[in-house]
XYZ file of C-alpha atoms in Angstrom:
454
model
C 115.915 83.001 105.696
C 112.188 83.407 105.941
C 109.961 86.136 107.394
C 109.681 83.582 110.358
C 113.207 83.395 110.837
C 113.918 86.751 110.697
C 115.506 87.948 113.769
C 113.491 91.211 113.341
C 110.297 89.664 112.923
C 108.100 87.850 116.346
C 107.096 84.421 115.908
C 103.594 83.670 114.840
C 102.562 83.603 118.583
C 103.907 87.515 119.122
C 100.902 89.750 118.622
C 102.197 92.588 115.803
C 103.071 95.655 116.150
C 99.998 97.886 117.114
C 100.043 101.302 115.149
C 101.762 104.221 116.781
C 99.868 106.932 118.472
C 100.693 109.807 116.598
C 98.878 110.110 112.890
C 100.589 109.024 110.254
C 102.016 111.831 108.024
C 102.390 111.733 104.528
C 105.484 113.776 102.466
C 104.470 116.645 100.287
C 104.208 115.883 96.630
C 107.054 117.770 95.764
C 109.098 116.650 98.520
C 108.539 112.914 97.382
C 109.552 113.721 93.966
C 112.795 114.960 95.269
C 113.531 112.374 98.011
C 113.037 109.442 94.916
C 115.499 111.823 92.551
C 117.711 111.885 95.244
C 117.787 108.252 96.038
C 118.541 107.148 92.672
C 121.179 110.055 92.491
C 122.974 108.666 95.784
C 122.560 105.014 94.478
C 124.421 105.973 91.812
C 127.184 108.186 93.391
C 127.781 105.463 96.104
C 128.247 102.826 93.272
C 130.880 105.320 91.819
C 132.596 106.760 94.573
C 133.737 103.277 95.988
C 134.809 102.706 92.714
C 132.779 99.814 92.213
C 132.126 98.158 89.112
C 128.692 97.595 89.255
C 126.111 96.743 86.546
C 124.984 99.696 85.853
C 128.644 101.600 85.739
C 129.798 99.200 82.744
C 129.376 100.748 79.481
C 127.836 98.275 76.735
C 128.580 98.879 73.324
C 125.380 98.609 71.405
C 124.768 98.611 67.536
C 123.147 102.070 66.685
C 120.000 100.392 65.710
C 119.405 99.182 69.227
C 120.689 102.155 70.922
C 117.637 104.792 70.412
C 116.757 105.989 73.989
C 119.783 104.773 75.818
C 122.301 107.462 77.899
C 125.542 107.675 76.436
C 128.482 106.332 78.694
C 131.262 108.931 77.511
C 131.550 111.551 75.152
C 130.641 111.111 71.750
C 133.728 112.061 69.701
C 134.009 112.767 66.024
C 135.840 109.460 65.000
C 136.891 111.650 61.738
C 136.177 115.268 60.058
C 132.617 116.080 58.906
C 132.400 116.760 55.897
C 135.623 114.056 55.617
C 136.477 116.092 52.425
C 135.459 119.128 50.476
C 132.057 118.489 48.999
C 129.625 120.396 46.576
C 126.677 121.842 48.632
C 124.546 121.870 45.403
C 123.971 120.632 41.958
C 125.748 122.058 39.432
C 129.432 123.273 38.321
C 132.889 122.362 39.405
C 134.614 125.227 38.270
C 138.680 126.195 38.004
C 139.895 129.307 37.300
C 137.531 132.487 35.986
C 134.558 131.981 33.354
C 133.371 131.562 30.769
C 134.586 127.870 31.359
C 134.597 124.776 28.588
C 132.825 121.885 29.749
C 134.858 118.567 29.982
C 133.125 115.669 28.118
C 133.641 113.458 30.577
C 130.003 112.784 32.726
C 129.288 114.411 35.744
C 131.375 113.670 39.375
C 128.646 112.179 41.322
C 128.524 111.446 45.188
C 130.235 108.149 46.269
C 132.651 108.273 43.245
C 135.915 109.914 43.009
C 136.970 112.336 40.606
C 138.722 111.219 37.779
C 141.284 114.166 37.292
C 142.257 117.485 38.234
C 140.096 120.455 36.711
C 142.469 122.541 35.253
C 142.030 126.703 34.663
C 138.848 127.453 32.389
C 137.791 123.994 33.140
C 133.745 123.039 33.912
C 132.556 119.295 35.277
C 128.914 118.550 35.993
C 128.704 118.028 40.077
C 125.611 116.450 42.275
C 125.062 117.543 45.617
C 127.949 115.595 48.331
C 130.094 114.528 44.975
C 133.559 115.490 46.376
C 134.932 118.406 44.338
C 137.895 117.557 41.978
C 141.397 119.093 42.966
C 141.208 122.778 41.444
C 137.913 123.598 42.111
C 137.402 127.293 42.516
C 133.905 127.405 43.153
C 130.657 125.506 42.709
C 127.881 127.118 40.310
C 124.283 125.915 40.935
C 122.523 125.304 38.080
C 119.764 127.520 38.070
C 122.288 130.391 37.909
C 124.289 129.291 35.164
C 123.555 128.321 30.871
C 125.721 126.435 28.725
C 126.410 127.677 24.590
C 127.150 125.227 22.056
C 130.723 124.572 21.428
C 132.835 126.345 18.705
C 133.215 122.933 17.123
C 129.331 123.103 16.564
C 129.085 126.042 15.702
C 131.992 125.349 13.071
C 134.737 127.310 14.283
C 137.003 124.224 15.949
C 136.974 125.191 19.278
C 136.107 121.995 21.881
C 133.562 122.062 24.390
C 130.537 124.224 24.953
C 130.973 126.768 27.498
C 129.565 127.677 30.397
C 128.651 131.286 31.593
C 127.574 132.169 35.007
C 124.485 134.432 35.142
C 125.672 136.041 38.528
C 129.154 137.109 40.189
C 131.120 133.592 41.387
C 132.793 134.010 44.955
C 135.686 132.281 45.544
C 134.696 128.294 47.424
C 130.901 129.279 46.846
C 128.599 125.874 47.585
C 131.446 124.225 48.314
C 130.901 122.387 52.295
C 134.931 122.506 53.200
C 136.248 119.463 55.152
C 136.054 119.203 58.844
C 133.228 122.239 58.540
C 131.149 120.823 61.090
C 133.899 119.020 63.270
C 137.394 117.729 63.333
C 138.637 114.162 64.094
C 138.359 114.116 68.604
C 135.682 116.933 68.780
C 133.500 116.335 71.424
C 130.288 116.337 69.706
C 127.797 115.493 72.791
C 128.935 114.840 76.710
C 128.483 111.644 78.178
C 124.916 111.675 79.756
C 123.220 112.683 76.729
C 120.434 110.882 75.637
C 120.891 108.828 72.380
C 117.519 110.219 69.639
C 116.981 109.630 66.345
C 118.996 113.104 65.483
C 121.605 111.673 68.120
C 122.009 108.190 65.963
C 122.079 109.799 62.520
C 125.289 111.976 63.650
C 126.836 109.075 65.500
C 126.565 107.300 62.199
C 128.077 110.627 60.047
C 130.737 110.825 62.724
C 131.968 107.112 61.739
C 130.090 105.033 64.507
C 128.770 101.745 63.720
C 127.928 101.432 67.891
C 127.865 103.367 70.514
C 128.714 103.312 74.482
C 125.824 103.658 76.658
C 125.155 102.911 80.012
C 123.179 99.655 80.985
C 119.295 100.414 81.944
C 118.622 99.662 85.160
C 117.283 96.321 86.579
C 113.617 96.418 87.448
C 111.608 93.311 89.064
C 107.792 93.738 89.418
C 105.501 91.959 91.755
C 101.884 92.322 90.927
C 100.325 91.243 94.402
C 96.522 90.108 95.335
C 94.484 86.864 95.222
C 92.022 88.530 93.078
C 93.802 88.860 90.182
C 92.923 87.111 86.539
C 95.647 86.910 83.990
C 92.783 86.019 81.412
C 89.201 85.590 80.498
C 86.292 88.110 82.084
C 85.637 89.173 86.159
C 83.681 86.978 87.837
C 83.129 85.877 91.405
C 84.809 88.242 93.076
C 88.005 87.908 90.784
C 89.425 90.720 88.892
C 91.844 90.864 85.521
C 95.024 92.580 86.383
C 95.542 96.078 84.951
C 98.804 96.819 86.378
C 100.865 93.612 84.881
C 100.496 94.041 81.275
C 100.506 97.665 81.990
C 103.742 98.570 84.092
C 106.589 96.232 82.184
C 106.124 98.603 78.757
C 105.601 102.005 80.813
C 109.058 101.108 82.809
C 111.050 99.896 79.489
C 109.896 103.679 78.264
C 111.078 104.900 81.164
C 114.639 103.204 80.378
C 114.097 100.372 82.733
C 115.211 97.025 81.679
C 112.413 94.647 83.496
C 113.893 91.558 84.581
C 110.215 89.863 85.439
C 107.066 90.584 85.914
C 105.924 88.120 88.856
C 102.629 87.479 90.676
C 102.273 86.998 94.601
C 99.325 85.848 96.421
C 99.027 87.358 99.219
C 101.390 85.856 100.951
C 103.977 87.652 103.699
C 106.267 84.577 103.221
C 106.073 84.452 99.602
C 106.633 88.021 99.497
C 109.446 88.282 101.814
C 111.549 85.591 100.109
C 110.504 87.674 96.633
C 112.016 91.286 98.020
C 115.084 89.405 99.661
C 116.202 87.732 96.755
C 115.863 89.812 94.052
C 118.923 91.258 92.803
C 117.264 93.844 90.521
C 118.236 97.253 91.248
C 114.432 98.718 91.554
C 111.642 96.660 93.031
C 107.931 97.562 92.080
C 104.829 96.576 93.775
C 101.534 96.872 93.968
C 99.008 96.628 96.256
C 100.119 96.007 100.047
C 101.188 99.186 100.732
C 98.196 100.346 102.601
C 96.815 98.900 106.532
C 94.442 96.211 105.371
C 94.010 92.421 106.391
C 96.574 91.081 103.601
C 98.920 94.279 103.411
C 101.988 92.719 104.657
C 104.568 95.122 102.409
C 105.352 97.004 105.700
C 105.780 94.105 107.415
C 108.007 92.978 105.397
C 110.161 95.431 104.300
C 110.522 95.688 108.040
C 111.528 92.153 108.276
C 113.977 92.699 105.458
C 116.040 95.515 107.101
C 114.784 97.923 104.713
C 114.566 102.048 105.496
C 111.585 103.991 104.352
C 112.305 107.227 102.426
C 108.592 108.139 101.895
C 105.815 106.293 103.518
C 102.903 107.943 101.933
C 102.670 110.910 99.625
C 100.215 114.090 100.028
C 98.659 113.063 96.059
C 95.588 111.787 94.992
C 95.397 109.222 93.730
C 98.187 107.110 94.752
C 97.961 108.529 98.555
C 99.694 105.002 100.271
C 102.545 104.984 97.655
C 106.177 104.268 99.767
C 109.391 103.931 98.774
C 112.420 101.951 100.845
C 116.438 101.709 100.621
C 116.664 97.742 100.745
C 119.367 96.588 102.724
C 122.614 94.901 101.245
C 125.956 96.245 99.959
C 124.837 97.422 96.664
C 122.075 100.560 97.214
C 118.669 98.891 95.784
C 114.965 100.276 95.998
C 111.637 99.673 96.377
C 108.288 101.522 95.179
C 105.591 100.697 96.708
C 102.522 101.432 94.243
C 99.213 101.168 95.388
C 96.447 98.336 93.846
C 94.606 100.766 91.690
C 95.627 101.297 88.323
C 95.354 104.950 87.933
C 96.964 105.639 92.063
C 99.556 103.174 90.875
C 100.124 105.674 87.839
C 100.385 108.308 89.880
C 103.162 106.379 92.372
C 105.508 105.491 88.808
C 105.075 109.576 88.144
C 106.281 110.229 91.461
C 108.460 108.017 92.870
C 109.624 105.519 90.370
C 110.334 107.452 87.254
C 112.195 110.412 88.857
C 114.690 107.592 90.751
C 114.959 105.844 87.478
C 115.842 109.319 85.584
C 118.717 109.945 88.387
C 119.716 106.067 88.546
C 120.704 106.516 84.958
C 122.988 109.837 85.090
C 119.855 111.746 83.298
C 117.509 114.800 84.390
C 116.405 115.189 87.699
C 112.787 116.189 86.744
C 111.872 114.438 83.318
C 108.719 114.930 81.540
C 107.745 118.041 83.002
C 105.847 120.783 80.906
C 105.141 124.096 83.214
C 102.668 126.950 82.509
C 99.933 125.293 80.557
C 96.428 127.030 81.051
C 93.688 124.578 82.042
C 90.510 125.295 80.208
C 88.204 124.169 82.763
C 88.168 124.344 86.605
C 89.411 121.327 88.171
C 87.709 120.234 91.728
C 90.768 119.941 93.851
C 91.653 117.928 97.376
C 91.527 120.393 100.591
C 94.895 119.603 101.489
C 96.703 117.312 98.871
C 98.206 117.381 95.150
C 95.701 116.048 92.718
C 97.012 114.230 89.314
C 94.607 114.810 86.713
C 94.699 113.267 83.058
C 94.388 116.081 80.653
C 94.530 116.299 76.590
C 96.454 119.367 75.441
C 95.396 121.499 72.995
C 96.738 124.669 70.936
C 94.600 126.703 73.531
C 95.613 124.903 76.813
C 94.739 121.826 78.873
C 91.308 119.725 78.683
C 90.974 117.865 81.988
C 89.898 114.137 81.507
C 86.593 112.239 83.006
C 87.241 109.090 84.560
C 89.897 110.001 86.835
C 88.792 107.965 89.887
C 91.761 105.659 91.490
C 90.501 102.471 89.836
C 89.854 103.824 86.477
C 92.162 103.621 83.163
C 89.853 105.286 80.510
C 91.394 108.801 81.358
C 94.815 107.924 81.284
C 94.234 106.047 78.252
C 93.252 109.052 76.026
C 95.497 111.505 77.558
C 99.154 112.916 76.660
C 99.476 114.330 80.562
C 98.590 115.009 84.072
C 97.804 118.373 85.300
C 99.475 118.512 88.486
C 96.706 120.054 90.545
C 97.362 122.249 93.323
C 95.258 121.867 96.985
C 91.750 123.456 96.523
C 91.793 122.988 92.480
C 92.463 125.487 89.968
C 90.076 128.085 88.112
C 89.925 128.099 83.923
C 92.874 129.626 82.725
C 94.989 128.597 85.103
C 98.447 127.482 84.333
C 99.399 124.472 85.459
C 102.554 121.937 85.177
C 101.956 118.937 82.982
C 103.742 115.259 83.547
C 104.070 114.008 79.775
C 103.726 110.357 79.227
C 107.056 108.425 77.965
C 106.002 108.030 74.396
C 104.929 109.849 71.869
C 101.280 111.388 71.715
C 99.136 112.745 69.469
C 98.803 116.907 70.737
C 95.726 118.297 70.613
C 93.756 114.833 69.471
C 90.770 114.207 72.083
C 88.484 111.352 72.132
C 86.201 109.779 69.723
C 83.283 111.722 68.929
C 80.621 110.436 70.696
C 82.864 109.443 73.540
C 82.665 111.584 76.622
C 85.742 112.315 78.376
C 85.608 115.657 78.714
């Protein structure tokens, strides 16, 4: 069906809806925050309580080289015991029995070989660290605190071996890691939910995994919208390159999205229309067309479409005309609306898309949030709205960024943050709570000398 055919939508010849009387008003930054969390929390309970087997409630199994920053699907259980069997903790002795000890001629047990024999009473064998300990072991004695004699044989007396003396008292099992000392076999070692880091991947590995379950990343489609937009070459004539394309795919992949598309729409209701009603991803992002100018037909349409707005406007600058909708259909999908400029639509995937995304995937409610950092200069502030502010943080606090209008990229580009500014600004000193950035940063770097920023 088109956006002609809609039965919710007039013909052509209908004059459209007029605005209504009473002023639009926008949802509290906080509010908006928690009304996208929520969403993506409900999308997610409604898939599971009608015990649906959607795509995003099917675990995947997925090599532990591909799996760094997915959400486990289950538990992560110890597949055996850790150690799996008594190792040495150090370089040095396998000992039996009290000392002083002879020294077996054999060469030293070393890790990833087995030992060759028992060590009997009086015995000594050389041991690296991780060698598993021969049967008999008493005790391991590091190196440092032992020293060997010649044996009796060298010194002429007949006696085999040289023997070893230990240079302080030996407990009984010193240095020695005992099996199943960090976990037995079907220990839960992290609950499903967790999020799979690098630590995460090296003990799924020690705990016998060669994959592991996680849960699939949510479908995202984007629609960069606009007849201004370049995809190459320099501005000219009225034409623009697009920021946001090349720029939102990566951000929402860090975010734990898996992007479908990244598609550009004229601006064109019917094009867009058929584009929001036949996408199957599970989050829709746009840009542009979310405001009341000539071409902004996203209201329109998402009218047309059946769809419910959640938030329809945020008190934040910038990023004020963000929205996002419940699209209609039996499996609960969304839509962020992001506004044209680069650094407002910033400020909309903060908001709205990254906490749904967090809750879509069974993870944190709030992500990325660092509270109680001191600003270190005063920030101008909006009379009545949340301001978003690029920062660079330091060991002494926050450095607010230059170049923090809507349209501008050159903050957000050097910075590891927002400060999340409160209405009427904040003084120096002032603590405020920082949005990190999905990917590592450099803390306390600032920009090229000679660059001004700050």
């Amino acid at each position: 069906m088109t956006l002609k055919e809609s039965a919710l939508v007039a013909p052509d010849t209908a004059p459209l809806p007029q605005p209504a009387e009473e002023p639009h008003r926008a949802t509290a930054w906080p509010v908006a925050r928690t009304t996208a969390a929520e969403a993506g929390a409900a999308a997610r309970a409604g898939r599971l309580g009608e015990g649906a087997r959607g795509p995003l409630d099917v675990p995947l199994d997925v090599p532990l080289g591909a799996a760094l920053g997915r959400v486990l699907a289950g538990p992560l259980l110890a597949l055996t015991d850790l150690p799996s069997f008594d190792t040495s903790a150090m370089d040095g002795w396998a000992v039996a029995g009290a000392g002083p000890w002879t020294v077996r001629e054999e060469g030293a047990v070393l890790a990833g070989h087995a030992p060759d024999a028992v060590l009997a009473d009086g015995e000594a064998v050389r041991i690296a660290t991780g060698a598993r300990v021969p049967a008999g072991t008493t005790a391991v004695i590091r190196t440092e605190h032992s020293r060997t004699e010649p044996s009796r044989t060298e010194r002429g007396d007949g006696a085999p071996g040289p023997l070893l003396h230990a240079l302080r008292e030996v407990r009984a099992r010193q240095d020695i890691r005992p099996r199943g000392q960090e976990c037995r076999a079907g220990d839960q070692l992290l609950p499903a939910g967790s999020a799979v880091t690098p630590a995460v991947l090296g003990l799924a590995a020690a705990a016998g995994y060669d994959a592991l379950p996680v849960l699939p990343r949510p479908r995202v489609e984007i629609l960069v919208l606009g007849d201004e937009l370049l995809t190459a070459g320099l501005p000219h004539e009225g034409l623009i390159r697009d920021a946001l394309g090349p720029m939102l795919g990566p951000w929402l992949e860090a975010l734990g999205a898996d992007v479908l598309a990244t598609r550009r729409i004229g601006d064109d209701a019917e094009e867009l229309y058929a584009a929001v009603t036949g996408s199957t991803a599970d989050l829709l992002i746009t840009t542009g067309g979310t405001a009341a100018g000539p071409v902004d037909h996203l209201h329109r349409v998402l009218d047309a479409a059946g769809a419910t707005l959640l938030v329809d406007g945020v008190k934040v600058r910038p990023g004020h005309p963000m929205l996002l909708a419940r699209l209609s259909g039996e499996d609960p999908r969304h839509l962020v609306g992001l506004p044209g400029n680069p650094l407002a639509a910033v400020s909309g995937l903060l908001t709205l898309a990254e906490p749904l995304l967090a809750a879509l995937t069974g993870g944190a409610r709030e992500p990325h949030r660092a509270p109680g950092v001191p600003v270190q200069d005063e920030v101008q502030g909006h009379p009545h709205d949340t301001r978003l502010v690029p920062v660079v943080r330091r060991a002494d606090g926050a450095v607010p960024l230059h170049y923090n209008g809507p349209a501008m990229l050159r903050g957000i580009a050097a910075a590891d943050g927002l400060a999340v500014v409160p209405p009427g600004g904040a003084r120096p000193g002032q603590a405020l709570e920082i949005l990190g950035l999905p990917w590592p940063t450099a803390a306390g770097d600032v920009p090229a000398e000679g660059v001004c920023f700050t």
